[in-house]
Amino acid sequence: MTLSKKIILITGGAGFIGSHLTRLFVNKYPGYQIVNLDKLTYAGNLENLKDIEGKPNYIFVKGDIEDMNMVKKLFTKYRFTGVLHCAAESHVDRSITDPLAFVKTNVLGTVSMLQVTKDYWKDNYKGKLFYHISTDEVYGSLRETGYFTEETAYDPRSPYSASKASSDHFVRAFYHTYHLPVIISNCSNNYGPFHFPEKLIPLCIHNIINNKPLPIYGKGLNVRDWLFVEDHVRAIDIIFHKGKPGETYNIGGHNEWKNIDIIKELCRQMDIKLGRKKGTSGKLITFVKDRAGHDLRYAIDATKLKKKLGWKPSLQFEEGLAKTIDWYLNNNEWLNDVTSGAYKTYYDKQYGL
Ligand code: NAD
Ligand code: DAU
């Protein structure tokens, strides 16, 4: 896309990745107008955006991506030239208990967004882009070797990944059928500040602080490929501005960890930071019933993004993890806020620990 004045709609900008993306765009591009549309579900939190809420190029709108009339009105009012579609139900465990919620938001919500965008842009697609933020989970589960490339066949295995795969297919269908300019990126596991403590790393940080058990599913041998969230949104920025419509880009840090090893490393670092005796936090590790249909391994081959667009991760994992832990230790109030109320009910039902 050319660097003319842009009016960008970010959906789900109050969530984990969305808030980092919104902050990056608002701060880096003062000439752009950024509108953040978010329903503020349990995962959306305006506290994540406190530092930019007064910026002149930033507007927040509370609303649901499935509400096509409201989204149409936003298009008419702001005349968006770009959409960064981040809003989603994002937690695999919740998709196992309530798959329909994932179909609603991730499939119906995405198709609603595509439909409104296409209708508004169809007379002039020039300089426009609908960017869909997706996940490596659409590719299914790897055994011990191999990587997901952009050519890997889709093989989603959880209700969450099935809903994201479906949304990806609709995005491509709008490209082929209506020529809507779209880009999809599929990223591996993110970690970093503002990560909701239902996900492995922030959940364990919260539990270590509070001396609570660290629930590890199965034997802890499942492998995830971890990327610092700021590196993910930097990649999105590069792809949004330099990527080719119709293309898909994989994003990943080449940073695979077995769950048990990552939690041991977390315990090691947190013992030091909390001034606890070596080995104290590790004693909290508790093996619990495995996740249903638990994917064994994800690993991204991000060669295309590196070679074609010059992106690479900026942080080594130990450094990123240390930054993340420090953020949670310095933001007790945020952690206490998001773990009060409905979180307790979710936690008891999910773990009963
Ligand atoms: P999140 O759960 O932290 O945030 C989702 C946001 O979407 C929240 O602010 C929520 O309020 C909002 N939202 C949900 N339903 C909505 C609706 N109907 N209308 C408007 N807003 C709605 O999610 P995340 O971890 O930041 O993930 C963001 C995107 O990135 C998702 O599409 C996810 O699939 C993808 N992704 C996540 C990861 C990861 O590791 N977290 C990795 C790769 C891709
Ligand atoms: O790969 C990208 C995906 O990564 C994103 O698309 C998802 O939105 C995001 O939630 C994440 O999915 P995972 O299922 O990999 O993340 P989660 O943090 O839930 O789990 C990471 C690993 O840790 C996984 O193997 C399951 C395990 N786990 C998780 C939790 C919450 C545990 O062992 N115990 C737990 O309590």
Short mmCIF file of N, CA and C in Angstrom, two decimals, residues 203-289:
data_model
loop_
_atom_site.label_atom_id
_atom_site.label_comp_id
_atom_site.label_asym_id
_atom_site.label_seq_id
_atom_site.Cartn_x
_atom_site.Cartn_y
_atom_site.Cartn_z
N LEU A 203 -0.97 -17.31 32.88
CA LEU A 203 -1.65 -18.05 33.95
C LEU A 203 -0.62 -18.54 34.96
N CYS A 204 0.51 -19.06 34.45
CA CYS A 204 1.53 -19.58 35.37
C CYS A 204 2.24 -18.45 36.11
N ILE A 205 2.45 -17.30 35.44
CA ILE A 205 3.07 -16.16 36.15
C ILE A 205 2.16 -15.76 37.33
N HIS A 206 0.87 -15.66 37.05
CA HIS A 206 -0.09 -15.27 38.09
C HIS A 206 -0.08 -16.28 39.24
N ASN A 207 -0.05 -17.58 38.88
CA ASN A 207 -0.09 -18.61 39.93
C ASN A 207 1.21 -18.67 40.73
N ILE A 208 2.34 -18.43 40.06
CA ILE A 208 3.61 -18.43 40.80
C ILE A 208 3.59 -17.29 41.83
N ILE A 209 3.15 -16.10 41.37
CA ILE A 209 3.09 -14.96 42.30
C ILE A 209 2.25 -15.33 43.53
N ASN A 210 1.16 -16.07 43.30
CA ASN A 210 0.22 -16.39 44.38
C ASN A 210 0.44 -17.77 45.01
N ASN A 211 1.59 -18.39 44.67
CA ASN A 211 1.89 -19.71 45.22
C ASN A 211 0.81 -20.74 44.98
N LYS A 212 0.23 -20.71 43.77
CA LYS A 212 -0.83 -21.67 43.44
C LYS A 212 -0.28 -22.72 42.46
N PRO A 213 -0.93 -23.91 42.38
CA PRO A 213 -0.44 -24.95 41.46
C PRO A 213 -0.35 -24.47 40.03
N LEU A 214 0.64 -24.98 39.29
CA LEU A 214 0.81 -24.64 37.87
C LEU A 214 0.30 -25.83 37.06
N PRO A 215 -0.90 -25.72 36.48
CA PRO A 215 -1.52 -26.87 35.83
C PRO A 215 -0.91 -27.16 34.46
N ILE A 216 -0.24 -28.29 34.33
CA ILE A 216 0.36 -28.68 33.04
C ILE A 216 -0.45 -29.84 32.48
N TYR A 217 -0.97 -29.65 31.27
CA TYR A 217 -1.81 -30.68 30.66
C TYR A 217 -0.95 -31.90 30.26
N GLY A 218 -1.49 -33.09 30.54
CA GLY A 218 -0.82 -34.34 30.15
C GLY A 218 0.56 -34.43 30.78
N LYS A 219 1.56 -34.71 29.93
CA LYS A 219 2.93 -34.85 30.47
C LYS A 219 3.76 -33.60 30.21
N GLY A 220 3.13 -32.58 29.63
CA GLY A 220 3.88 -31.34 29.38
C GLY A 220 4.80 -31.44 28.17
N LEU A 221 4.57 -32.44 27.30
CA LEU A 221 5.51 -32.66 26.19
C LEU A 221 5.07 -31.98 24.89
N ASN A 222 3.92 -31.32 24.90
CA ASN A 222 3.47 -30.62 23.69
C ASN A 222 4.37 -29.42 23.44
N VAL A 223 4.59 -29.15 22.15
CA VAL A 223 5.56 -28.12 21.77
C VAL A 223 4.85 -26.93 21.12
N ARG A 224 5.24 -25.73 21.54
CA ARG A 224 4.72 -24.51 20.93
C ARG A 224 5.92 -23.64 20.52
N ASP A 225 5.69 -22.78 19.51
CA ASP A 225 6.75 -21.96 18.91
C ASP A 225 6.45 -20.51 19.32
N TRP A 226 7.20 -19.99 20.30
CA TRP A 226 6.81 -18.74 20.97
C TRP A 226 7.44 -17.50 20.35
N LEU A 227 6.63 -16.46 20.21
CA LEU A 227 7.08 -15.20 19.61
C LEU A 227 6.63 -14.03 20.50
N PHE A 228 7.55 -13.10 20.77
CA PHE A 228 7.19 -11.92 21.57
C PHE A 228 6.17 -11.09 20.78
N VAL A 229 5.10 -10.68 21.47
CA VAL A 229 3.97 -10.04 20.78
C VAL A 229 4.39 -8.79 19.98
N GLU A 230 5.38 -8.05 20.48
CA GLU A 230 5.78 -6.83 19.74
C GLU A 230 6.44 -7.20 18.40
N ASP A 231 7.07 -8.38 18.35
CA ASP A 231 7.62 -8.84 17.06
C ASP A 231 6.50 -9.24 16.11
N HIS A 232 5.43 -9.80 16.65
CA HIS A 232 4.28 -10.15 15.80
C HIS A 232 3.68 -8.86 15.19
N VAL A 233 3.43 -7.86 16.00
CA VAL A 233 2.76 -6.67 15.43
C VAL A 233 3.70 -5.88 14.51
N ARG A 234 5.02 -6.01 14.72
CA ARG A 234 5.97 -5.41 13.77
C ARG A 234 5.86 -6.11 12.42
N ALA A 235 5.69 -7.43 12.48
CA ALA A 235 5.52 -8.19 11.23
C ALA A 235 4.23 -7.76 10.53
N ILE A 236 3.17 -7.58 11.29
CA ILE A 236 1.88 -7.16 10.69
C ILE A 236 2.05 -5.80 10.02
N ASP A 237 2.75 -4.90 10.69
CA ASP A 237 3.00 -3.56 10.12
C ASP A 237 3.71 -3.68 8.76
N ILE A 238 4.76 -4.50 8.73
CA ILE A 238 5.52 -4.67 7.47
C ILE A 238 4.65 -5.30 6.39
N ILE A 239 3.90 -6.32 6.76
CA ILE A 239 3.06 -7.02 5.76
C ILE A 239 1.96 -6.08 5.26
N PHE A 240 1.37 -5.34 6.19
CA PHE A 240 0.28 -4.42 5.81
C PHE A 240 0.77 -3.41 4.78
N HIS A 241 1.99 -2.92 4.96
CA HIS A 241 2.49 -1.88 4.05
C HIS A 241 3.20 -2.42 2.82
N LYS A 242 3.80 -3.63 2.93
CA LYS A 242 4.61 -4.11 1.80
C LYS A 242 4.14 -5.43 1.21
N GLY A 243 3.19 -6.09 1.88
CA GLY A 243 2.74 -7.40 1.42
C GLY A 243 1.90 -7.30 0.15
N LYS A 244 1.76 -8.47 -0.50
CA LYS A 244 1.04 -8.47 -1.77
C LYS A 244 -0.38 -9.00 -1.55
N PRO A 245 -1.40 -8.25 -1.99
CA PRO A 245 -2.78 -8.73 -1.83
C PRO A 245 -2.96 -10.12 -2.45
N GLY A 246 -3.73 -10.94 -1.76
CA GLY A 246 -3.96 -12.31 -2.21
C GLY A 246 -2.98 -13.30 -1.60
N GLU A 247 -1.92 -12.77 -0.95
CA GLU A 247 -0.88 -13.65 -0.39
C GLU A 247 -1.13 -13.96 1.08
N THR A 248 -0.47 -15.04 1.51
CA THR A 248 -0.46 -15.45 2.92
C THR A 248 0.98 -15.39 3.42
N TYR A 249 1.17 -14.95 4.65
CA TYR A 249 2.52 -14.92 5.24
C TYR A 249 2.49 -15.63 6.59
N ASN A 250 3.40 -16.57 6.78
CA ASN A 250 3.57 -17.20 8.09
C ASN A 250 4.50 -16.35 8.95
N ILE A 251 4.15 -16.24 10.24
CA ILE A 251 4.99 -15.47 11.18
C ILE A 251 5.34 -16.38 12.36
N GLY A 252 6.63 -16.48 12.67
CA GLY A 252 7.03 -17.32 13.80
C GLY A 252 8.47 -17.04 14.20
N GLY A 253 8.81 -17.42 15.41
CA GLY A 253 10.11 -17.03 15.96
C GLY A 253 11.17 -18.10 15.92
N HIS A 254 10.89 -19.27 15.32
CA HIS A 254 11.84 -20.39 15.35
C HIS A 254 12.27 -20.63 16.79
N ASN A 255 11.29 -20.76 17.65
CA ASN A 255 11.59 -20.79 19.08
C ASN A 255 10.68 -21.82 19.77
N GLU A 256 11.02 -23.09 19.56
CA GLU A 256 10.15 -24.17 20.04
C GLU A 256 10.51 -24.58 21.47
N TRP A 257 9.48 -24.74 22.26
CA TRP A 257 9.66 -25.19 23.64
C TRP A 257 8.60 -26.24 23.99
N LYS A 258 9.04 -27.29 24.69
CA LYS A 258 8.04 -28.18 25.32
C LYS A 258 7.43 -27.39 26.48
N ASN A 259 6.14 -27.62 26.71
CA ASN A 259 5.47 -26.86 27.79
C ASN A 259 6.18 -27.00 29.13
N ILE A 260 6.60 -28.20 29.44
CA ILE A 260 7.23 -28.43 30.75
C ILE A 260 8.54 -27.63 30.87
N ASP A 261 9.27 -27.54 29.75
CA ASP A 261 10.55 -26.83 29.79
C ASP A 261 10.34 -25.32 29.92
N ILE A 262 9.32 -24.82 29.23
CA ILE A 262 9.10 -23.37 29.31
C ILE A 262 8.66 -22.98 30.73
N ILE A 263 7.87 -23.85 31.34
CA ILE A 263 7.39 -23.53 32.70
C ILE A 263 8.54 -23.66 33.71
N LYS A 264 9.44 -24.61 33.46
CA LYS A 264 10.62 -24.70 34.35
C LYS A 264 11.49 -23.45 34.22
N GLU A 265 11.65 -22.96 32.99
CA GLU A 265 12.43 -21.74 32.77
C GLU A 265 11.74 -20.54 33.44
N LEU A 266 10.42 -20.51 33.33
CA LEU A 266 9.66 -19.44 33.98
C LEU A 266 9.86 -19.49 35.50
N CYS A 267 9.78 -20.69 36.06
CA CYS A 267 9.96 -20.86 37.52
C CYS A 267 11.36 -20.41 37.93
N ARG A 268 12.37 -20.77 37.10
CA ARG A 268 13.76 -20.41 37.42
C ARG A 268 13.90 -18.89 37.49
N GLN A 269 13.38 -18.22 36.43
CA GLN A 269 13.52 -16.76 36.40
C GLN A 269 12.71 -16.10 37.52
N MET A 270 11.54 -16.67 37.83
CA MET A 270 10.69 -16.01 38.83
C MET A 270 11.23 -16.21 40.25
N ASP A 271 11.87 -17.35 40.51
CA ASP A 271 12.51 -17.53 41.82
C ASP A 271 13.53 -16.42 42.06
N ILE A 272 14.31 -16.12 41.02
CA ILE A 272 15.33 -15.07 41.16
C ILE A 272 14.66 -13.72 41.39
N LYS A 273 13.67 -13.39 40.54
CA LYS A 273 13.04 -12.06 40.62
C LYS A 273 12.27 -11.88 41.93
N LEU A 274 11.70 -12.98 42.45
CA LEU A 274 10.90 -12.85 43.68
C LEU A 274 11.75 -13.08 44.93
N GLY A 275 13.05 -13.31 44.72
CA GLY A 275 13.96 -13.54 45.85
C GLY A 275 13.64 -14.84 46.58
N ARG A 276 13.10 -15.82 45.84
CA ARG A 276 12.78 -17.11 46.46
C ARG A 276 13.95 -18.08 46.29
N LYS A 277 14.02 -19.05 47.20
CA LYS A 277 15.07 -20.08 47.11
C LYS A 277 14.93 -20.83 45.79
N LYS A 278 16.07 -21.15 45.14
CA LYS A 278 16.06 -21.91 43.88
C LYS A 278 15.20 -23.17 44.04
N GLY A 279 14.32 -23.40 43.09
CA GLY A 279 13.49 -24.63 43.12
C GLY A 279 12.13 -24.44 43.77
N THR A 280 11.90 -23.28 44.41
CA THR A 280 10.63 -23.07 45.14
C THR A 280 9.43 -23.13 44.20
N SER A 281 9.47 -22.33 43.10
CA SER A 281 8.29 -22.24 42.22
C SER A 281 8.08 -23.55 41.46
N GLY A 282 9.17 -24.24 41.15
CA GLY A 282 9.06 -25.51 40.42
C GLY A 282 8.21 -26.53 41.16
N LYS A 283 8.18 -26.41 42.49
CA LYS A 283 7.39 -27.37 43.29
C LYS A 283 5.89 -27.20 43.05
N LEU A 284 5.52 -26.07 42.44
CA LEU A 284 4.08 -25.83 42.18
C LEU A 284 3.59 -26.57 40.93
N ILE A 285 4.53 -27.09 40.10
CA ILE A 285 4.13 -27.75 38.86
C ILE A 285 3.25 -28.96 39.18
N THR A 286 2.07 -28.99 38.55
CA THR A 286 1.09 -30.05 38.81
C THR A 286 0.58 -30.59 37.48
N PHE A 287 0.77 -31.87 37.22
CA PHE A 287 0.26 -32.44 35.96
C PHE A 287 -1.22 -32.73 36.11
N VAL A 288 -2.00 -32.22 35.15
CA VAL A 288 -3.46 -32.40 35.21
C VAL A 288 -3.93 -33.09 33.93
N LYS A 289 -5.22 -33.42 33.92
CA LYS A 289 -5.84 -34.09 32.75
C LYS A 289 -5.52 -33.33 31.47
#
